[in-house]
XYZ file of C-alpha atoms in Angstrom:
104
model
C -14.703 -34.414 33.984
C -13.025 -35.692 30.386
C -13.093 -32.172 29.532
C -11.535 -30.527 32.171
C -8.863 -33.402 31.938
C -8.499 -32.924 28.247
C -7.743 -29.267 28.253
C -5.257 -29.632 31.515
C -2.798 -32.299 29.086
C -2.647 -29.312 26.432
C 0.380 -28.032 25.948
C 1.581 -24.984 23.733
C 2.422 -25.254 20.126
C 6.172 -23.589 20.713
C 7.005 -25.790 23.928
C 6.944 -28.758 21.044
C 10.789 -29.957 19.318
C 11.001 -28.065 16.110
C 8.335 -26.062 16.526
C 9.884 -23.138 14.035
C 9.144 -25.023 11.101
C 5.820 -25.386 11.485
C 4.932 -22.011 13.372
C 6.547 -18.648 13.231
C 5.923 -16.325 16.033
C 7.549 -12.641 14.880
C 4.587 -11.994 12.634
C 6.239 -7.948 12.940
C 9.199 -8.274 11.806
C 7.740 -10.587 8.368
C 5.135 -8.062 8.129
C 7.575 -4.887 8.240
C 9.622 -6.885 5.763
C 6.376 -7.578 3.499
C 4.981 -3.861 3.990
C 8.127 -2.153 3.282
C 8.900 -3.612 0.131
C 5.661 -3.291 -1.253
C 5.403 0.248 -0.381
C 8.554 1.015 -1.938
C 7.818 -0.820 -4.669
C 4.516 1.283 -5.140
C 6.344 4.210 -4.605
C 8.824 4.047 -7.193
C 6.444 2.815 -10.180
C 4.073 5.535 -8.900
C 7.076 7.801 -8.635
C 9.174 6.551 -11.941
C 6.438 5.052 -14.006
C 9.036 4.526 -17.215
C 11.072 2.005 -15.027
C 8.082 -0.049 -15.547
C 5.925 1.070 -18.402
C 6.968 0.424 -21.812
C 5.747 3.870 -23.524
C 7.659 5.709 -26.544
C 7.068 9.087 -24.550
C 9.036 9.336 -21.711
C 7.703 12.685 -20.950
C 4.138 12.186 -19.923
C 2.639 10.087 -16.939
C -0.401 8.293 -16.126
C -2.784 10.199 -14.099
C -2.498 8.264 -11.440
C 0.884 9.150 -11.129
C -0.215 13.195 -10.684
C -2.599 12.198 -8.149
C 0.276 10.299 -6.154
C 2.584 12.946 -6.689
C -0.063 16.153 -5.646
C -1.024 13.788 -2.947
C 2.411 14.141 -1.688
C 2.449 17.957 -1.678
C -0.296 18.137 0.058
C 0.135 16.152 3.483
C -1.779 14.422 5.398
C -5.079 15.967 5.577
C -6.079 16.885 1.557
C -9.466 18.342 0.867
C -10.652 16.241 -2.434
C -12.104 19.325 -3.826
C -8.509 20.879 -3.226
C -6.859 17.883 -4.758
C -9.351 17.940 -8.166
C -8.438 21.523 -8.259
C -4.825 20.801 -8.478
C -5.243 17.983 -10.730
C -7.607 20.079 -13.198
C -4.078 23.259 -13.108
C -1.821 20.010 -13.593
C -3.781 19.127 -16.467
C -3.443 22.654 -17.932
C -7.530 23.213 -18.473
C -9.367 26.463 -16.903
C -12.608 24.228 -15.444
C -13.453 21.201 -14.285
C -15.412 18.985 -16.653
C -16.752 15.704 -16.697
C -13.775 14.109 -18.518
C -11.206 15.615 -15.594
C -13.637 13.884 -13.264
C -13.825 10.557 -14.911
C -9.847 11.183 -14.784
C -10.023 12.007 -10.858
């Protein structure tokens, strides 16, 4: 059939002359690449948020910044009511109210 004898004259894409500039196979290593400097990007604004944000105080940091860094104390498994907590004692108030959730 024209079908069969279609598919059996395929060949594959990287058998082809100069098939690297059109296709690249190591989709790993270009995604460890990719992932790695992201992350370490993210980790160091999230980390050092004055290498990036143009504040006058150079003391304080987002809030999102506390979450990342009680979310590294804490491990793997974090209990979001445990995390809150945390972020409520970073904060320096006594209870959680709706403004510290809004925060959260």
């Amino acid at each position: 059939s024209r079908l069969e004898n279609f598919f059996s004259t395929l060949t594959a894409p990287t058998t082809w002359p100069l098939h690297e500039i059109l296709w690249y196979s190591n989709h790993i290593e270009l995604q460890n690449l990719l992932v790695g400097k992201c992350r370490t990007a993210l980790h160091r604004g999230l980390t050092y948020p004055n290498l990036y944000l143009q504040s006058a105080d150079k003391t304080t940091k987002p809030d999102l910044c506390h979450l990342y860094d009680l979310f590294h104390e804490h491990g793997r498994l974090i209990s979001l009511h445990d995390w809150i907590q945390s972020f409520n004692t970073m904060l320096g108030k006594k209870k959680i109210s709706s403004e510290t959730h809004a925060q959260f």
